[in-house]
CSV table of C-alpha atoms and ligand atoms in Angstrom, one decimal:
chain,number,residue,atom,x,y,z
A,29,MET,CA,97.4,107.9,157.5
A,30,ASN,CA,96.6,104.3,156.6
A,31,TYR,CA,94.1,103.1,154.0
A,32,CYS,CA,91.7,100.2,153.4
A,33,VAL,CA,90.4,99.4,149.9
A,34,ILE,CA,87.2,97.5,149.8
A,35,GLY,CA,85.0,96.2,147.1
A,36,LEU,CA,81.4,97.3,147.5
A,37,GLN,CA,79.6,95.0,145.0
A,38,TRP,CA,80.1,91.3,144.3
A,39,GLY,CA,83.9,91.4,143.8
A,40,ASP,CA,86.0,92.3,140.6
A,41,GLU,CA,85.3,96.1,141.2
A,42,GLY,CA,88.7,96.9,140.2
A,43,LYS,CA,90.5,96.8,143.7
A,44,GLY,CA,93.6,95.7,142.1
A,45,LYS,CA,93.9,98.8,140.0
A,46,ILE,CA,93.1,101.2,142.9
A,47,VAL,CA,95.6,99.4,145.4
A,48,ASP,CA,98.4,99.6,142.8
A,49,ILE,CA,97.8,103.3,142.3
A,50,LEU,CA,97.5,104.2,146.0
A,51,ALA,CA,100.5,101.9,146.8
A,52,GLU,CA,102.8,104.6,145.3
A,53,LYS,CA,102.3,106.6,148.5
A,54,CYS,CA,102.3,103.8,151.0
A,55,ASP,CA,105.1,101.8,152.6
A,56,ILE,CA,103.3,98.6,153.1
A,57,VAL,CA,100.3,96.8,151.4
A,58,VAL,CA,98.5,94.1,153.2
A,59,ARG,CA,96.2,91.2,152.0
A,60,TYR,CA,94.2,90.3,154.9
A,61,GLY,CA,91.4,88.0,153.7
A,62,GLY,CA,90.2,85.4,151.2
A,63,GLY,CA,92.6,83.3,149.1
A,64,ALA,CA,93.4,82.4,145.5
A,65,ASN,CA,89.7,82.8,144.7
A,66,ALA,CA,90.7,86.5,144.2
A,67,GLY,CA,92.0,87.9,141.0
A,68,HIS,CA,93.2,91.3,141.2
A,69,THR,CA,94.4,92.9,137.8
A,70,VAL,CA,97.2,95.4,137.6
A,71,VAL,CA,98.1,96.8,134.3
A,72,VAL,CA,101.4,98.5,134.0
A,73,GLY,CA,102.5,99.6,130.6
A,74,ASP,CA,102.2,96.6,128.3
A,75,SER,CA,102.3,94.2,131.3
A,76,LYS,CA,99.2,92.7,132.9
A,77,PHE,CA,99.5,90.9,136.2
A,78,ALA,CA,96.7,88.7,137.7
A,79,LEU,CA,97.4,88.7,141.4
A,80,HIS,CA,95.7,85.9,143.5
A,81,LEU,CA,97.5,86.1,146.8
A,82,LEU,CA,100.2,88.6,146.5
A,83,PRO,CA,99.2,92.2,147.4
A,84,SER,CA,98.6,94.4,144.4
A,85,GLY,CA,101.4,96.6,145.8
A,86,SER,CA,103.8,93.8,144.7
A,87,ILE,CA,104.5,95.3,141.4
A,88,ARG,CA,106.2,98.5,143.0
A,89,PRO,CA,109.7,97.5,143.9
A,90,ASN,CA,109.8,99.5,147.1
A,91,THR,CA,106.6,98.3,148.8
A,92,THR,CA,106.7,95.8,151.5
A,93,CYS,CA,104.0,93.2,150.9
A,94,VAL,CA,102.4,91.4,153.9
A,95,ILE,CA,99.8,88.4,153.8
A,96,THR,CA,98.2,88.2,157.2
A,97,ASN,CA,96.5,85.7,159.3
A,98,GLY,CA,93.0,86.0,157.8
A,99,VAL,CA,94.2,84.8,154.3
A,100,VAL,CA,94.0,81.1,153.3
A,101,ILE,CA,97.1,80.3,151.4
A,102,ASP,CA,97.4,77.9,148.5
A,103,PRO,CA,101.3,77.7,148.5
A,104,GLU,CA,101.4,76.5,145.0
A,105,VAL,CA,99.4,79.6,143.7
A,106,LEU,CA,101.5,81.8,145.8
A,107,ILE,CA,104.9,80.3,144.5
A,108,ASN,CA,103.6,80.6,140.9
A,109,GLY,CA,102.7,84.4,141.7
A,110,ILE,CA,106.4,85.0,143.0
A,111,LYS,CA,107.8,83.2,139.8
A,112,ARG,CA,105.6,85.3,137.5
A,113,LEU,CA,106.8,88.6,139.0
A,114,ALA,CA,110.4,87.2,138.8
A,115,GLN,CA,109.9,86.8,135.0
A,116,GLU,CA,109.5,90.6,134.9
A,117,ASN,CA,112.5,91.2,137.0
A,118,ILE,CA,110.4,92.1,140.1
A,119,SER,CA,111.8,90.4,143.2
A,120,LEU,CA,109.9,89.8,146.6
A,121,ASP,CA,113.1,89.0,148.5
A,122,LYS,CA,113.1,90.7,151.8
A,123,ARG,CA,110.0,92.6,151.1
A,124,LEU,CA,107.2,89.8,151.4
A,125,LEU,CA,106.1,88.7,154.9
A,126,ILE,CA,103.6,85.8,155.4
A,127,SER,CA,101.8,85.3,158.7
A,128,GLU,CA,102.6,82.1,160.6
A,129,ASN,CA,98.9,82.1,161.5
A,130,ALA,CA,97.6,82.1,158.0
A,131,HIS,CA,95.8,78.8,157.1
A,132,VAL,CA,97.1,76.6,154.3
A,133,VAL,CA,95.0,75.5,151.4
A,134,LEU,CA,96.0,71.9,150.4
A,135,ASP,CA,94.7,69.3,147.6
A,136,TYR,CA,91.9,67.9,149.8
A,137,HIS,CA,90.3,71.4,150.2
A,138,LYS,CA,90.1,71.7,146.5
A,139,LYS,CA,89.0,68.3,146.0
A,140,GLU,CA,86.2,68.8,148.6
A,141,ASP,CA,85.1,72.1,147.2
A,142,GLN,CA,84.7,70.4,143.7
A,143,LEU,CA,83.0,67.3,145.1
A,144,ARG,CA,80.4,69.4,147.1
A,145,GLU,CA,79.8,71.7,144.2
A,146,GLU,CA,79.2,68.7,141.8
A,147,SER,CA,76.9,67.0,144.3
A,148,LEU,CA,74.8,70.2,144.7
A,149,GLY,CA,73.9,70.2,141.1
A,150,LYS,CA,71.7,73.1,140.2
A,151,ASN,CA,71.9,74.3,143.8
A,152,LYS,CA,75.6,74.9,143.7
A,153,ILE,CA,77.1,78.2,145.0
A,154,GLY,CA,79.3,78.6,141.9
A,155,THR,CA,82.7,78.8,143.9
A,156,THR,CA,85.9,79.2,142.2
A,157,ILE,CA,86.9,75.7,143.4
A,158,ARG,CA,90.0,77.0,145.1
A,159,GLY,CA,89.3,75.1,148.3
A,160,ILE,CA,88.3,78.4,150.1
A,161,GLY,CA,85.1,77.2,151.9
A,162,PRO,CA,86.7,73.7,153.0
A,163,CYS,CA,89.9,75.5,154.3
A,164,TYR,CA,88.0,78.1,156.4
A,165,ALA,CA,85.7,75.4,157.6
A,166,ASP,CA,88.8,73.5,158.9
A,167,LYS,CA,90.1,76.6,160.4
A,168,ILE,CA,86.8,77.2,162.4
A,169,GLY,CA,86.7,73.4,163.2
A,170,ARG,CA,90.3,73.7,164.5
A,171,SER,CA,91.0,69.9,164.8
A,172,TYR,CA,92.2,69.3,161.2
A,173,ALA,CA,93.7,72.6,160.2
A,174,VAL,CA,97.3,73.4,158.9
A,175,ARG,CA,98.8,76.8,159.3
A,176,MET,CA,101.9,78.4,157.7
A,177,ALA,CA,103.8,77.9,160.9
A,178,ASP,CA,103.2,74.1,160.3
A,179,LEU,CA,105.4,74.3,157.3
A,180,THR,CA,108.3,75.3,159.4
A,181,ASP,CA,107.8,72.4,161.8
A,182,LEU,CA,108.0,69.6,159.2
A,183,GLU,CA,108.5,66.8,161.7
A,184,ASN,CA,105.2,67.5,163.4
A,185,LEU,CA,103.3,68.2,160.3
A,186,LYS,CA,104.0,64.6,158.9
A,187,ALA,CA,102.0,63.1,161.8
A,188,LYS,CA,99.5,65.7,161.6
A,189,LEU,CA,98.8,65.3,157.9
A,190,GLN,CA,98.5,61.6,158.4
A,191,THR,CA,95.7,62.2,161.0
A,192,ILE,CA,93.9,64.7,158.8
A,193,ILE,CA,94.1,62.5,155.7
A,194,ASP,CA,92.9,59.4,157.4
A,195,TYR,CA,89.9,61.5,158.5
A,196,LYS,CA,89.3,63.1,155.1
A,197,ASN,CA,89.6,59.7,153.2
A,198,LYS,CA,86.9,58.3,155.5
A,199,VAL,CA,84.5,61.3,155.0
A,200,PHE,CA,85.2,61.5,151.3
A,201,GLY,CA,84.7,57.8,150.7
A,202,ALA,CA,81.5,57.7,152.7
A,203,VAL,CA,79.9,60.9,151.3
A,204,TYR,CA,81.2,61.1,147.8
A,205,ASN,CA,82.6,57.6,147.1
A,206,ALA,CA,85.8,59.4,146.1
A,207,GLU,CA,89.4,57.8,145.6
A,208,PRO,CA,91.5,58.1,148.7
A,209,LEU,CA,94.3,60.8,149.0
A,210,ASN,CA,97.9,59.9,149.8
A,211,ALA,CA,99.3,61.5,153.0
A,212,ASP,CA,103.0,60.9,151.9
A,213,GLU,CA,102.3,62.7,148.7
A,214,ILE,CA,100.8,65.7,150.4
A,215,PHE,CA,103.6,65.7,152.8
A,216,GLU,CA,106.3,65.8,150.0
A,217,LYS,CA,104.4,68.6,148.3
A,218,CYS,CA,104.5,70.6,151.7
A,219,LYS,CA,108.1,70.0,152.0
A,220,SER,CA,108.8,71.7,148.6
A,221,TYR,CA,106.4,74.6,149.7
A,222,ALA,CA,108.4,75.0,152.9
A,223,ASP,CA,111.8,75.1,150.9
A,224,LYS,CA,110.5,78.1,149.0
A,225,LEU,CA,108.3,79.9,151.5
A,226,ALA,CA,109.9,79.4,155.0
A,227,PRO,CA,112.0,82.5,154.6
A,228,PHE,CA,108.9,84.7,154.4
A,229,ILE,CA,106.9,83.1,157.2
A,230,THR,CA,107.0,85.4,160.4
A,231,ASP,CA,104.7,87.2,163.0
A,232,THR,CA,103.0,89.8,160.7
A,233,THR,CA,101.0,91.1,163.7
A,234,GLU,CA,104.1,92.3,165.4
A,235,PHE,CA,105.6,93.6,162.2
A,236,LEU,CA,102.5,95.8,161.5
A,237,HIS,CA,102.2,97.2,164.9
A,238,LYS,CA,105.9,98.1,164.9
A,239,SER,CA,105.5,99.6,161.5
A,240,ILE,CA,102.7,101.7,162.7
A,241,ALA,CA,104.6,102.9,165.7
A,242,GLU,CA,107.4,103.9,163.2
A,243,GLY,CA,105.0,106.0,161.3
A,244,LYS,CA,104.8,103.8,158.3
A,245,THR,CA,101.9,104.1,155.9
A,246,ILE,CA,99.9,100.9,155.5
A,247,LEU,CA,97.4,100.0,152.7
A,248,PHE,CA,95.0,97.3,153.5
A,249,GLU,CA,93.7,95.5,150.4
A,250,GLY,CA,90.2,93.8,150.6
A,251,ALA,CA,89.5,90.9,148.3
A,252,GLN,CA,86.1,89.9,147.1
A,253,GLY,CA,83.3,92.3,147.7
A,254,SER,CA,81.1,93.3,150.6
A,255,LEU,CA,78.1,91.4,149.2
A,256,LEU,CA,80.0,88.2,149.3
A,257,ASP,CA,80.8,88.7,152.9
A,258,LEU,CA,80.0,85.4,154.9
A,259,ASP,CA,77.9,87.4,157.6
A,260,HIS,CA,76.8,90.4,155.8
A,261,GLY,CA,76.3,89.4,152.2
A,262,THR,CA,73.9,87.3,150.3
A,263,PHE,CA,74.3,84.1,152.2
A,264,PRO,CA,74.6,81.3,151.2
A,265,PHE,CA,75.8,82.6,147.8
A,266,VAL,CA,78.9,84.4,149.5
A,267,THR,CA,82.5,83.5,150.1
A,268,SER,CA,83.7,81.9,153.4
A,269,SER,CA,85.5,85.1,154.8
A,270,ASN,CA,84.4,88.6,156.0
A,271,SER,CA,85.1,90.2,152.8
A,272,SER,CA,83.5,93.7,153.8
A,273,SER,CA,85.7,96.0,155.7
A,274,LEU,CA,84.5,94.4,158.9
A,275,GLY,CA,87.0,91.6,158.1
A,276,MET,CA,89.9,93.9,158.2
A,277,PRO,CA,90.7,94.1,161.8
A,278,ALA,CA,90.3,90.4,162.6
A,279,GLY,CA,92.2,89.4,159.3
A,280,SER,CA,95.2,91.5,160.0
A,281,GLY,CA,95.6,92.0,163.8
A,282,VAL,CA,95.3,95.8,163.4
A,283,PRO,CA,92.3,97.5,164.8
A,284,ALA,CA,90.0,99.4,162.4
A,285,LYS,CA,90.4,102.6,164.2
A,286,MET,CA,94.0,102.8,163.0
A,287,VAL,CA,92.7,103.1,159.4
A,288,GLY,CA,92.1,106.9,158.5
A,289,LYS,CA,90.3,106.3,155.3
A,290,PHE,CA,88.1,103.4,154.0
A,291,ILE,CA,87.8,103.6,150.2
A,292,GLY,CA,85.0,101.7,148.5
A,293,VAL,CA,85.4,100.4,144.9
A,294,VAL,CA,82.5,100.1,142.6
A,295,LYS,CA,82.1,99.7,138.8
A,296,ALA,CA,79.8,102.1,137.0
A,297,TYR,CA,77.4,99.2,136.6
A,298,THR,CA,77.3,95.7,138.6
A,299,THR,CA,78.6,92.3,138.0
A,300,ARG,CA,78.5,89.1,139.7
A,301,VAL,CA,80.2,85.6,139.1
A,302,GLY,CA,78.7,82.6,140.6
A,303,ALA,CA,75.0,81.9,141.7
A,304,GLY,CA,72.8,84.1,143.9
A,305,PRO,CA,70.3,86.9,143.5
A,306,PHE,CA,71.2,90.0,141.5
A,307,PRO,CA,68.1,92.3,141.3
A,308,SER,CA,69.5,94.6,138.6
A,309,GLU,CA,71.1,91.8,136.3
A,310,GLN,CA,70.5,92.4,132.5
A,311,ASP,CA,70.4,89.0,131.1
A,312,ASN,CA,69.9,90.5,127.6
A,313,ASP,CA,71.7,92.6,124.9
A,314,THR,CA,72.4,95.3,127.3
A,315,GLY,CA,74.3,92.9,129.7
A,316,GLN,CA,76.2,91.4,126.7
A,317,TYR,CA,77.1,95.0,125.5
A,318,ILE,CA,78.6,95.7,129.0
A,319,ARG,CA,80.3,92.3,129.1
A,320,ASP,CA,82.0,92.9,125.7
A,321,ARG,CA,83.0,96.3,126.4
A,322,GLY,CA,84.2,95.7,129.9
A,323,ASN,CA,85.8,92.4,129.0
A,324,GLU,CA,83.8,91.0,131.9
A,325,TYR,CA,85.3,87.4,132.2
A,326,GLY,CA,86.6,86.2,135.4
A,327,THR,CA,90.3,86.9,136.3
A,328,THR,CA,90.6,83.5,138.2
A,329,THR,CA,88.1,81.2,136.5
A,330,GLY,CA,87.5,82.8,133.0
A,331,ARG,CA,83.8,82.7,133.6
A,332,PRO,CA,81.6,85.2,132.0
A,333,ARG,CA,80.4,87.7,134.5
A,334,ARG,CA,76.8,88.3,134.9
A,335,CYS,CA,76.2,92.0,134.2
A,336,GLY,CA,73.6,94.6,135.1
A,337,TRP,CA,72.8,98.1,136.0
A,338,PHE,CA,74.4,100.0,138.9
A,339,ASP,CA,72.7,99.1,142.2
A,340,ALA,CA,72.6,102.0,144.6
A,341,VAL,CA,70.7,100.0,147.2
A,342,ALA,CA,73.4,97.3,147.3
A,343,ALA,CA,76.2,99.9,147.0
A,344,SER,CA,74.7,102.1,149.8
A,345,TYR,CA,74.3,99.1,152.1
A,346,SER,CA,78.0,98.2,151.6
A,347,ALA,CA,79.2,101.6,152.0
A,348,THR,CA,77.2,101.8,155.3
A,349,ILE,CA,78.5,98.7,157.0
A,350,GLY,CA,82.0,99.6,155.7
A,351,ALA,CA,82.1,103.1,157.1
A,352,ILE,CA,83.2,104.2,153.6
A,353,ASP,CA,84.8,107.6,153.4
A,354,SER,CA,85.5,107.8,149.7
A,355,ILE,CA,84.3,106.0,146.5
A,356,ALA,CA,86.3,105.0,143.5
A,357,LEU,CA,84.0,104.3,140.7
A,358,LEU,CA,85.7,102.4,137.7
A,359,HIS,CA,84.6,101.4,134.3
A,360,LEU,CA,82.8,104.5,133.4
A,361,ASP,CA,84.3,104.0,129.8
A,362,THR,CA,82.4,100.8,129.4
A,363,LEU,CA,79.1,102.6,129.5
A,364,SER,CA,79.8,104.8,126.5
A,365,GLY,CA,77.3,104.3,123.7
A,366,LEU,CA,74.4,103.2,125.5
A,367,LYS,CA,71.4,105.4,124.8
A,368,GLU,CA,70.0,105.3,128.3
A,369,LEU,CA,71.3,104.1,131.6
A,370,LYS,CA,69.4,102.9,134.6
A,371,ILE,CA,70.2,103.2,138.2
A,372,CYS,CA,68.5,100.9,140.7
A,373,ARG,CA,67.5,103.4,143.5
A,374,ALA,CA,65.1,101.0,145.5
A,375,TYR,CA,63.6,97.7,145.6
A,376,LYS,CA,59.9,96.8,145.5
A,377,ILE,CA,59.2,93.7,147.6
A,378,ASN,CA,55.5,92.5,147.7
A,379,GLY,CA,54.4,96.0,146.6
A,380,ARG,CA,56.4,98.0,149.2
A,381,GLU,CA,59.5,100.1,148.2
A,382,ILE,CA,62.6,99.7,150.4
A,383,THR,CA,66.0,101.2,150.2
A,384,PHE,CA,67.8,99.2,152.8
A,385,PHE,CA,69.3,96.1,151.4
A,386,PRO,CA,67.4,93.0,152.8
A,387,ALA,CA,69.2,90.5,154.9
A,388,SER,CA,67.1,87.5,153.8
A,389,ILE,CA,67.8,85.8,150.7
A,390,THR,CA,64.1,84.9,150.2
A,391,ARG,CA,63.1,88.6,150.4
A,392,LEU,CA,66.0,89.7,148.1
A,393,SER,CA,64.9,87.1,145.5
A,394,LEU,CA,61.6,88.7,145.4
A,395,ALA,CA,63.2,92.2,145.0
A,396,GLU,CA,62.1,94.1,141.7
A,397,PRO,CA,64.4,96.9,140.9
A,398,VAL,CA,62.9,100.6,140.9
A,399,TYR,CA,65.0,102.5,138.4
A,400,ASP,CA,65.9,106.0,137.7
A,401,THR,CA,66.4,106.2,133.9
A,402,VAL,CA,69.0,108.8,132.7
A,403,PRO,CA,70.5,109.6,129.3
A,404,GLY,CA,73.7,108.0,128.2
A,405,TRP,CA,76.6,109.5,126.3
A,406,ASP,CA,78.2,108.4,122.9
A,407,GLU,CA,81.7,109.7,123.1
A,408,GLU,CA,84.6,107.4,124.0
A,409,ILE,CA,86.1,108.7,127.2
A,410,THR,CA,89.2,106.6,127.7
A,411,ASP,CA,91.6,109.6,127.2
A,412,VAL,CA,89.7,112.1,129.5
A,413,SER,CA,91.9,113.1,132.4
A,414,GLY,CA,89.7,115.8,134.1
A,415,PHE,CA,86.2,115.5,135.6
A,416,GLU,CA,85.1,118.7,133.9
A,417,ASP,CA,86.1,117.3,130.5
A,418,LEU,CA,83.6,114.2,130.8
A,419,PRO,CA,80.5,114.5,128.7
A,420,ALA,CA,77.8,116.3,130.8
A,421,ASN,CA,75.6,113.2,130.9
A,422,ALA,CA,78.5,111.2,132.3
A,423,ARG,CA,79.1,113.9,135.0
A,424,ASP,CA,75.3,113.8,135.9
A,425,TYR,CA,75.4,110.1,136.2
A,426,ILE,CA,78.2,110.3,138.7
A,427,ASN,CA,76.6,113.0,140.6
A,428,ARG,CA,73.3,110.9,140.7
A,429,ILE,CA,75.2,108.0,142.2
A,430,GLU,CA,77.1,110.1,144.6
A,431,LYS,CA,73.6,111.5,146.0
A,432,LEU,CA,72.0,108.1,146.1
A,433,THR,CA,74.9,106.6,148.0
A,434,GLY,CA,75.7,109.6,150.1
A,435,LYS,CA,79.4,109.1,149.6
A,436,PRO,CA,81.9,111.2,147.6
A,437,ILE,CA,83.1,109.7,144.4
A,438,ASP,CA,86.6,110.9,144.4
A,439,ILE,CA,88.3,108.6,141.9
A,440,ILE,CA,86.8,107.7,138.5
A,441,GLY,CA,88.2,105.0,136.2
A,442,VAL,CA,88.1,105.4,132.4
A,443,GLY,CA,90.3,102.5,131.4
A,444,PRO,CA,92.4,99.7,133.0
A,445,LYS,CA,95.8,101.7,132.9
A,446,ARG,CA,97.2,103.6,135.7
A,447,ASP,CA,96.9,106.8,134.0
A,448,GLN,CA,93.3,106.3,132.8
A,449,THR,CA,92.1,107.5,136.2
A,450,ILE,CA,90.5,110.8,137.2
A,451,PHE,CA,91.2,112.2,140.7
A,452,ARG,CA,88.4,114.7,141.7
A,453,ARG,CA,90.1,115.2,145.2
A,454,THR,CA,93.3,113.9,146.5
A,455,LEU,CA,92.9,111.2,149.1
B,17,LIG,P1,89.5,93.2,141.4
B,17,LIG,O1,89.3,91.7,141.6
B,17,LIG,O2,88.6,94.1,142.1
B,17,LIG,O3,90.9,93.6,141.5
B,17,LIG,O4,89.0,93.4,139.9
B,17,LIG,P2,89.4,92.4,138.6
B,17,LIG,O5,90.9,92.6,138.3
B,17,LIG,O6,89.1,91.1,138.7
B,17,LIG,O7,88.6,92.9,137.4
B,17,LIG,C1,88.6,94.2,137.0
B,17,LIG,C2,88.9,94.5,135.6
B,17,LIG,O8,88.7,95.7,135.2
B,17,LIG,C3,90.4,94.3,135.3
B,17,LIG,O9,90.5,93.5,134.1
B,17,LIG,C4,91.0,95.7,135.2
B,17,LIG,O10,92.1,95.7,134.5
B,17,LIG,C5,89.8,96.5,134.6
B,17,LIG,N1,89.7,97.8,135.0
B,17,LIG,C6,90.0,98.4,136.2
B,17,LIG,N2,89.5,99.6,136.1
B,17,LIG,C7,89.0,99.8,134.9
B,17,LIG,C8,88.4,101.1,134.2
B,17,LIG,O11,88.2,102.1,134.7
B,17,LIG,N3,87.9,100.8,132.9
B,17,LIG,C9,88.1,99.6,132.2
B,17,LIG,N4,87.7,99.5,131.0
B,17,LIG,N5,88.7,98.6,132.7
B,17,LIG,C10,89.1,98.6,134.1
B,18,LIG,P1,88.1,89.4,143.8
B,18,LIG,O1,89.1,89.6,145.0
B,18,LIG,C1,84.3,87.9,142.2
B,18,LIG,C2,82.6,84.4,144.3
B,18,LIG,C3,82.4,83.1,143.5
B,18,LIG,C4,81.2,82.4,144.2
B,18,LIG,C5,81.4,82.8,145.7
B,18,LIG,C6,82.0,81.6,146.4
B,18,LIG,O2,88.8,89.2,142.5
B,18,LIG,O3,87.1,90.5,143.5
B,18,LIG,P2,84.5,80.9,146.7
B,18,LIG,O4,85.5,80.4,145.8
B,18,LIG,O5,85.1,82.1,147.4
B,18,LIG,O6,84.1,79.8,147.7
B,18,LIG,O7,83.2,81.3,146.0
B,18,LIG,O8,82.3,84.0,145.7
B,18,LIG,N1,83.9,85.0,144.4
B,18,LIG,C7,84.2,86.0,143.8
B,18,LIG,N2,83.7,86.7,142.8
B,18,LIG,N3,85.5,88.3,142.6
B,18,LIG,C8,86.2,87.6,143.5
B,18,LIG,O9,87.3,87.9,144.1
B,18,LIG,C9,85.6,86.3,144.2
B,18,LIG,N4,86.0,85.5,145.0
B,18,LIG,C10,84.9,84.6,145.3
B,18,LIG,O10,82.3,83.3,142.3
B,18,LIG,O11,80.1,83.1,143.7
B,19,LIG,MG1,88.9,90.0,140.6
């Protein structure tokens, strides 16, 4: 049985933790989309890992880790990730595979991301400035793109980079009055990336299909969240990839029908980093309470995350487009101590109640949340290991979300550690 783990909100739901746990029973973990905009946290004992490009199965020494074609790879971040694991005596030799077809994020992508955000001023998207949008734009545009395979063909890469950087310098100079980039410097950096990464670069599509034929178990790890999906999220306040489960087949070369279970991860509330509509946002003391208790600061950028109530309209939409079989609900512990909890069960737009997430950002911006209010619980629950041992109000809260989303909540998180996880059913 193969699995796919997907965020159902605006990212940072706790995918890293769930992937690390499920990786125990899988042979291969695949990152298939996004880039170093992701920050997936895995806590093992006293060690904490923030993974940006490496799959969250990397921590387990027997897991094969694959980065497929849909990922945009910043080689510097990847090399640092490999080094960080080496510090803990975790080696990726012979168990990391990187797709030849994955695109490469280079300095000019990060520069363009920054220049564009600055020039947008208050209309900015609030990107992570990791060069994600510009790199995917070059991929779609085709003419000025660099793929991992190019790092294994340095002779041709040199000429290619010269053409690209001549073009970028003209555009950056004309549009942003920016300093020119130096093609030789970027080529030298690519040479050093090639030194370190060439042994891992291969045909990952072939590898994955062979592995499936051999009966290996594969876990596909989504990055970002479904509401940040370029086509199906809150455009334009989204990322530049298909970060819902709909991006998994194209991003990996493996058809979705080969996945037996799609697992959607949510927090027991909602967070968002960056700009864009967020109907159940609590920009008040409640939001601050959640931010403090949940340590809601970005894993990649350190930005404070915007916090709000659980939004069942948004989560149900993501679960529907993602064909979700099972939900993992994390951070239940963060809500302890709140007298009352609210769950957004519908939106009111121009006086009409709707329960299907609107496609138009204009309509979403008008959405007033319609809440169910339920009693909270005072007890700390970080040591609870069985569903029946949770306070009655916490169980009711979960059951209510289960009803609203129409999906079983099979995993519940009560803390960041592996063992702070309640399994209601085995997956
Ligand atoms: P990801 O991007 O979806 O992998 O999520 P992040 O790693 O960016 O953010 C999730 C944060 O919540 C991390 O710091 C995790 O260690 C932490 N975390 C995960 N599950 C739980 C939980 O059930 N309770 C608490 N308190 N923290 C959790
Ligand atoms: P993980 O995998 C939360 C958000 C950014 C911004 C928008 C576009 O850790 O859940 P980008 O740099 O992708 O062009 O930024 O998307 N964003 C994330 N928010 N978690 C993430 O990843 C994110 N990756 C991108 O904050 O709003
Ligand atoms: Mg994250």
